[in-house]
mmCIF file of C-alpha atoms in Angstrom:
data_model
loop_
_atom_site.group_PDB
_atom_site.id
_atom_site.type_symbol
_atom_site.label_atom_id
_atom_site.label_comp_id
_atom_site.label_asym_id
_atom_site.label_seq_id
_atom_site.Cartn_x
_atom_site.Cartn_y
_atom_site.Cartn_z
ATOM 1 C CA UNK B 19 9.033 141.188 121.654
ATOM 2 C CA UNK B 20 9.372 144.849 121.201
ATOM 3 C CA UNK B 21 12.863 144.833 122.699
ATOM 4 C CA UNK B 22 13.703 142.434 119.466
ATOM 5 C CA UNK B 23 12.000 144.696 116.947
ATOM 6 C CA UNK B 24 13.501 147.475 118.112
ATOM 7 C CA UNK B 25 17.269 145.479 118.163
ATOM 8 C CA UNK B 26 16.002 144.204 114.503
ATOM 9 C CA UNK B 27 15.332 147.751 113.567
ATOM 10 C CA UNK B 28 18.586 149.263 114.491
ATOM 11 C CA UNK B 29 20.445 146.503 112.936
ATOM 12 C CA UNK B 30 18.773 147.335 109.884
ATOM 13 C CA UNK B 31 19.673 150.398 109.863
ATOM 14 C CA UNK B 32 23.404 149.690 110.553
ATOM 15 C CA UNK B 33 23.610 147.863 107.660
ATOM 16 C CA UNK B 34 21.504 150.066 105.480
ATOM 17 C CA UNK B 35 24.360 152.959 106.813
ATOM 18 C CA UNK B 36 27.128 150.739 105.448
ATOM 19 C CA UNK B 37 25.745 150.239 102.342
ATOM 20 C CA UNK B 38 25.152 153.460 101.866
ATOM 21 C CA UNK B 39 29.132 154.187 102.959
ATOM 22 C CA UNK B 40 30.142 151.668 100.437
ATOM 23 C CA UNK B 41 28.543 153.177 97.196
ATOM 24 C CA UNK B 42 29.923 156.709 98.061
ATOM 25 C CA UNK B 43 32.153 157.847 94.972
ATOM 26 C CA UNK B 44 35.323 158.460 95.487
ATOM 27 C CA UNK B 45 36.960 161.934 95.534
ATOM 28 C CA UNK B 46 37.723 163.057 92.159
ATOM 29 C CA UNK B 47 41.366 162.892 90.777
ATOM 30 C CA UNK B 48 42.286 166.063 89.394
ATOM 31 C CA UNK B 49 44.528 166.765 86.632
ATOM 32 C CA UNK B 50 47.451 170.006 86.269
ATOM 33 C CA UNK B 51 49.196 171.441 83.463
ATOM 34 C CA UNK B 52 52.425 173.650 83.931
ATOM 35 C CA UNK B 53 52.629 176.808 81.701
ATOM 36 C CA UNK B 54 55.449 179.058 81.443
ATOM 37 C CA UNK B 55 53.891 182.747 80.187
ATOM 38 C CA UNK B 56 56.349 184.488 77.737
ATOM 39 C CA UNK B 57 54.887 188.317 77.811
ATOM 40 C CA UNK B 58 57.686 190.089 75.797
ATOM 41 C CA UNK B 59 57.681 190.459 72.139
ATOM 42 C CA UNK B 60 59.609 188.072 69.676
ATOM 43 C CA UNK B 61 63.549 189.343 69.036
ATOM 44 C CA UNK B 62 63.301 190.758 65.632
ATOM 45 C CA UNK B 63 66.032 188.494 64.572
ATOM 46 C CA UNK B 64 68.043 185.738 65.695
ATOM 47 C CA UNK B 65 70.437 185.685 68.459
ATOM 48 C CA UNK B 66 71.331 182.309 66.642
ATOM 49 C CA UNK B 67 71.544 181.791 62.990
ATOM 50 C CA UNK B 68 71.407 177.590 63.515
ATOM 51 C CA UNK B 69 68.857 175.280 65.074
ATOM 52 C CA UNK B 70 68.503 173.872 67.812
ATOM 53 C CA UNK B 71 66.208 170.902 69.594
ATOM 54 C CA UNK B 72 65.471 170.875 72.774
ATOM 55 C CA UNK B 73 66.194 166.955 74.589
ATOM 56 C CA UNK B 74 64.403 164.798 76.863
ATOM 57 C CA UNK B 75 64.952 166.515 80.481
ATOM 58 C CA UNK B 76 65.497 164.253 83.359
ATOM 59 C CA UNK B 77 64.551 164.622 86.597
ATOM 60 C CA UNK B 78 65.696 163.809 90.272
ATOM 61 C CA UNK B 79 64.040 160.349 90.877
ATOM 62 C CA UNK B 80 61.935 161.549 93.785
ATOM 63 C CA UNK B 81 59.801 163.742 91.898
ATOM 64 C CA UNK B 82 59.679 161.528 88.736
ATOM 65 C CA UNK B 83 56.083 161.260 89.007
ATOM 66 C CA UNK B 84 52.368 162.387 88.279
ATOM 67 C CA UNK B 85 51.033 162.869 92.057
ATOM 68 C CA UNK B 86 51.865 166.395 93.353
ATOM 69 C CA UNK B 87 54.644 166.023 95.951
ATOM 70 C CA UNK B 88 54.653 167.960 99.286
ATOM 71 C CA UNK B 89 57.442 168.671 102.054
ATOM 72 C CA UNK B 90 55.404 168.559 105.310
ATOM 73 C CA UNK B 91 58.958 168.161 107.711
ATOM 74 C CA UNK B 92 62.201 168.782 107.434
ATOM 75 C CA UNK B 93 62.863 165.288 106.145
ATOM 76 C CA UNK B 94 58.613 164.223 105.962
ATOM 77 C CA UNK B 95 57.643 164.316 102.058
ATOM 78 C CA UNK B 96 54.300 162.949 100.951
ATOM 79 C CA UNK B 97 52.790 162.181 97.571
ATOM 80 C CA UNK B 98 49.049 163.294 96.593
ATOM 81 C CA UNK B 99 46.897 160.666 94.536
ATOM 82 C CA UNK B 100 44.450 162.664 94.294
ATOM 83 C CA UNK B 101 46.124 165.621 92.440
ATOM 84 C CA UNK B 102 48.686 164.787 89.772
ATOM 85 C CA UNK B 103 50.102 166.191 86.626
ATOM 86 C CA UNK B 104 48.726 166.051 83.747
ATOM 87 C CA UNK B 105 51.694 163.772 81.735
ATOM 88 C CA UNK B 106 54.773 163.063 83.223
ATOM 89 C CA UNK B 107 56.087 166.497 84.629
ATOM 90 C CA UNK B 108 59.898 166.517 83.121
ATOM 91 C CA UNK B 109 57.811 166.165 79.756
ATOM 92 C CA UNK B 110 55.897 169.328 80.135
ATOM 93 C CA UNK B 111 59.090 171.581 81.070
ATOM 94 C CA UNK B 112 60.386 170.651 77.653
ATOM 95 C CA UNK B 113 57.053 171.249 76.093
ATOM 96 C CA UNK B 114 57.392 174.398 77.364
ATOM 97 C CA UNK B 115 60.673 175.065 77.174
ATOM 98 C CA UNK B 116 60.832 174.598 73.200
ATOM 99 C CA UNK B 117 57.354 176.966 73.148
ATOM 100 C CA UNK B 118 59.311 179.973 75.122
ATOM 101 C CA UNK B 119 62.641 179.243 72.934
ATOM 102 C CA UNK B 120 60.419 179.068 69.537
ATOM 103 C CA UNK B 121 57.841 182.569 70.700
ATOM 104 C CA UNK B 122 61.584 184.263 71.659
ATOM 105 C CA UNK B 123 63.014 183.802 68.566
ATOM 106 C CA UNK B 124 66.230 183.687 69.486
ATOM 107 C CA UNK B 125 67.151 180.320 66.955
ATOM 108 C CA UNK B 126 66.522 179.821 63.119
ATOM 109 C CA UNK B 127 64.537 177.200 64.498
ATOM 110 C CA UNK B 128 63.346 174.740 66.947
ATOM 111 C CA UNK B 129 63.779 171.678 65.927
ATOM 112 C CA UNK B 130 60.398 169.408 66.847
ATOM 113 C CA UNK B 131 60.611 166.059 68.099
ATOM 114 C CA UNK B 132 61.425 163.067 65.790
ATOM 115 C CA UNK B 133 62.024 166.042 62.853
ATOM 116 C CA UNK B 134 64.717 164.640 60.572
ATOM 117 C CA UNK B 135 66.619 168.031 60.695
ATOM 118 C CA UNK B 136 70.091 168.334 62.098
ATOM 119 C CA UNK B 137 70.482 170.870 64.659
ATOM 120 C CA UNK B 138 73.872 172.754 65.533
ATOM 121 C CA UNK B 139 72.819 173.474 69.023
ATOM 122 C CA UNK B 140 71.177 171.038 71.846
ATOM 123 C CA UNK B 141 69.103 172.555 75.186
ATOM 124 C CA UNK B 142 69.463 169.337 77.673
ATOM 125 C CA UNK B 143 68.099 169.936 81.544
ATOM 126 C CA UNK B 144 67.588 168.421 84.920
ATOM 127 C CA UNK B 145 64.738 168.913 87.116
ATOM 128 C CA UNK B 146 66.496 169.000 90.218
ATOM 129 C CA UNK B 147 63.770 170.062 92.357
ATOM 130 C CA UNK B 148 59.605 170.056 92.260
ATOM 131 C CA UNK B 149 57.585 170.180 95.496
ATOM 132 C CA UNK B 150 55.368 172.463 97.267
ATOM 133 C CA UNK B 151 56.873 173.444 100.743
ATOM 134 C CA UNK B 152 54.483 173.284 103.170
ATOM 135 C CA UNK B 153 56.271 173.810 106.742
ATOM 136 C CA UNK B 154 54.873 176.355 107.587
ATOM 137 C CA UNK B 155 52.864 179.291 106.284
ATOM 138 C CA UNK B 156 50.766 179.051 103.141
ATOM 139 C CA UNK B 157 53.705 177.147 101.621
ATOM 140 C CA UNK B 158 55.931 177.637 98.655
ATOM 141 C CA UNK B 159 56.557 176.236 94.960
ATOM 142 C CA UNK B 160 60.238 174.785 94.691
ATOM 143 C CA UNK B 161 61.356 174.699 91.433
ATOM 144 C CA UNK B 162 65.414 173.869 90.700
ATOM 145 C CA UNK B 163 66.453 173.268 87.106
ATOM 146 C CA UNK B 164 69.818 172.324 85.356
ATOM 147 C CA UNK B 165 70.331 173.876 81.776
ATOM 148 C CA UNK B 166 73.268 172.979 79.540
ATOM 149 C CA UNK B 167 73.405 174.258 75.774
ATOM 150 C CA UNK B 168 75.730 172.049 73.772
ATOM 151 C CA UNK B 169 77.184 172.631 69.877
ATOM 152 C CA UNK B 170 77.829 169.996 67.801
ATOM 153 C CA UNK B 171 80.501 170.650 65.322
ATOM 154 C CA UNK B 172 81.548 167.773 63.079
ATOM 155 C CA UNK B 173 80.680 165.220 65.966
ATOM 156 C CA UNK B 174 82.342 167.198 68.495
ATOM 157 C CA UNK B 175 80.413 168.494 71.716
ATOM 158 C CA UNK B 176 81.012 171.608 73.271
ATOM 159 C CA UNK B 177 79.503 172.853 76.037
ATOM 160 C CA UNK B 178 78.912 176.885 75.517
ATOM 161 C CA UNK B 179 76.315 177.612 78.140
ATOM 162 C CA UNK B 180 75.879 175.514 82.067
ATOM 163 C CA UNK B 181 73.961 177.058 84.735
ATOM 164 C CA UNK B 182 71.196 176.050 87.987
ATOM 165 C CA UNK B 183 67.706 178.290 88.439
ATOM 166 C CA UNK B 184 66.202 178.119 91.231
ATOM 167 C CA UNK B 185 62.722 179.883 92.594
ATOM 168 C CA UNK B 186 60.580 179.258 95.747
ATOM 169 C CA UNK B 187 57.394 180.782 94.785
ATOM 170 C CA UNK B 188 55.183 181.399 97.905
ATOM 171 C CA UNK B 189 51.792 180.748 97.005
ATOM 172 C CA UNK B 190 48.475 182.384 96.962
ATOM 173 C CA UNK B 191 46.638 179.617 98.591
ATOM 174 C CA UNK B 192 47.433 176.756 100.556
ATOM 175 C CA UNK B 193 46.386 174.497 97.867
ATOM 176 C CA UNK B 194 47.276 172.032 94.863
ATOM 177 C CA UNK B 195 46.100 174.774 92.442
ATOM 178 C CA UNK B 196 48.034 177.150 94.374
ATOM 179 C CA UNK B 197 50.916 175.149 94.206
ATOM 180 C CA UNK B 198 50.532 175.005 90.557
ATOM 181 C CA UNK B 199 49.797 178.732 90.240
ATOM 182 C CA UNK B 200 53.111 178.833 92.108
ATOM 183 C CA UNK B 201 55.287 176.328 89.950
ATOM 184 C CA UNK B 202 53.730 178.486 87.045
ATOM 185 C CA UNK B 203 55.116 181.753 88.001
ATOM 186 C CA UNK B 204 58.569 179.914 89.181
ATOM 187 C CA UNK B 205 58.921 178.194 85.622
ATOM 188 C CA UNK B 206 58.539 181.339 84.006
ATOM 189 C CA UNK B 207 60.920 183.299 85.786
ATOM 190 C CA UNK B 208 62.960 180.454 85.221
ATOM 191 C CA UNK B 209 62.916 180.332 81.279
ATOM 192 C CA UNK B 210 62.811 184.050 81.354
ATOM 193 C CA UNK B 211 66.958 183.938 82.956
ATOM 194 C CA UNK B 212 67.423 181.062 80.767
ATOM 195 C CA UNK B 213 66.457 183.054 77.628
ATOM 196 C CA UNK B 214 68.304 186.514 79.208
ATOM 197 C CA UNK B 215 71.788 184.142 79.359
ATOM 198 C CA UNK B 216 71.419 182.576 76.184
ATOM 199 C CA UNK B 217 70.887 186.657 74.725
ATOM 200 C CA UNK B 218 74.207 187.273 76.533
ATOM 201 C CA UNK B 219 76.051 184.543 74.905
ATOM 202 C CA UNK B 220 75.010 185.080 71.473
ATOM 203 C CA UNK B 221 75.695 188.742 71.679
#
């Protein structure tokens, strides 16, 4: 009789166990923004005396996506579901992109998007590369970008500026908010060339 109690008992709290394993929460999905931080002053006038709009990027189809991406082998890649961008990432290069371009001054204007102005010039761009590098060490932030800057004259294209930035920021931590932190820095270096060849070609 005791020997059943006791079996009773334990089954009881087996179950009660699983229960309790079953109600646990989930781990919290977290949410990153990328930021590119312009520190010099505005050009005190334009490198450009036209517009220009900045286009929709695109991106290398393995990184089109929210989850964080990570390079764990030389050909093992996985994706995080728990830590993702906060919109789709291609989206908040351009977001940034047309911030730096517009803080720089170096156009009349940036055009905004779905503005009914014409714009002489067009930024396009290709995210060629976004993934934390974690073979070894505390890991680095790839970033690889495309830029072209195209003219429109009278429904003619002409391509004036073409060039590839790359940066593999090593991180502070070994961690999706150092990753971040490390995309962060890399975009900004990134936009800060981009804006130091586009001074070259207007002067």
């Amino acid at each position: 009789m005791i020997m059943r109690l006791l079996g009773l008992a334990s089954m009881l709290l087996l179950l009660a166990s699983c229960a309790g394993l079953l109600r646990q929460e989930p781990p919290d999905r977290r949410n990153y923004a990328l930021e590119g931080q312009r520190t010099a002053p505005p050009l005190e006038r334009y490198v450009f005396d036209e517009p220009v709009t900045v286009r929709r990027f695109g991106i290398s189809q393995a990184y089109n996506q929210r989850n964080l991406v990570y390079r764990m082998g030389e050909t093992e890649f996985e994706s995080d579901y728990y830590n993702l961008f906060l919109i789709d990432p291609a989206e908040m290069i351009v977001q940034e992109t047309r911030r730096w371009l517009t803080q720089a001054n170096l156009f009349s204007m940036v055009v905004p998007p779905g503005s009914r102005l014409e714009a002489t010039y067009g930024l396009e761009g290709n995210v060629l590369d976004l993934y934390g590098d974690f073979t070894s060490g505390r890991g680095e932030a790839v970033m690889a970008m495309q830029f072209f800057l195209v003219r429109d004259i009278r429904g003619s294209q002409e391509i004036l500026l073409r060039g590839r930035y790359e940066r593999k920021t090593p991180l502070d931590e070994r961690s999706p908010g150092g990753l971040i932190r490390g995309y962060n820095k890399g975009l900004s270096s990134i936009l800060e060339e981009l804006e130091l060849a586009l001074l070259e070609l207007g002067g």
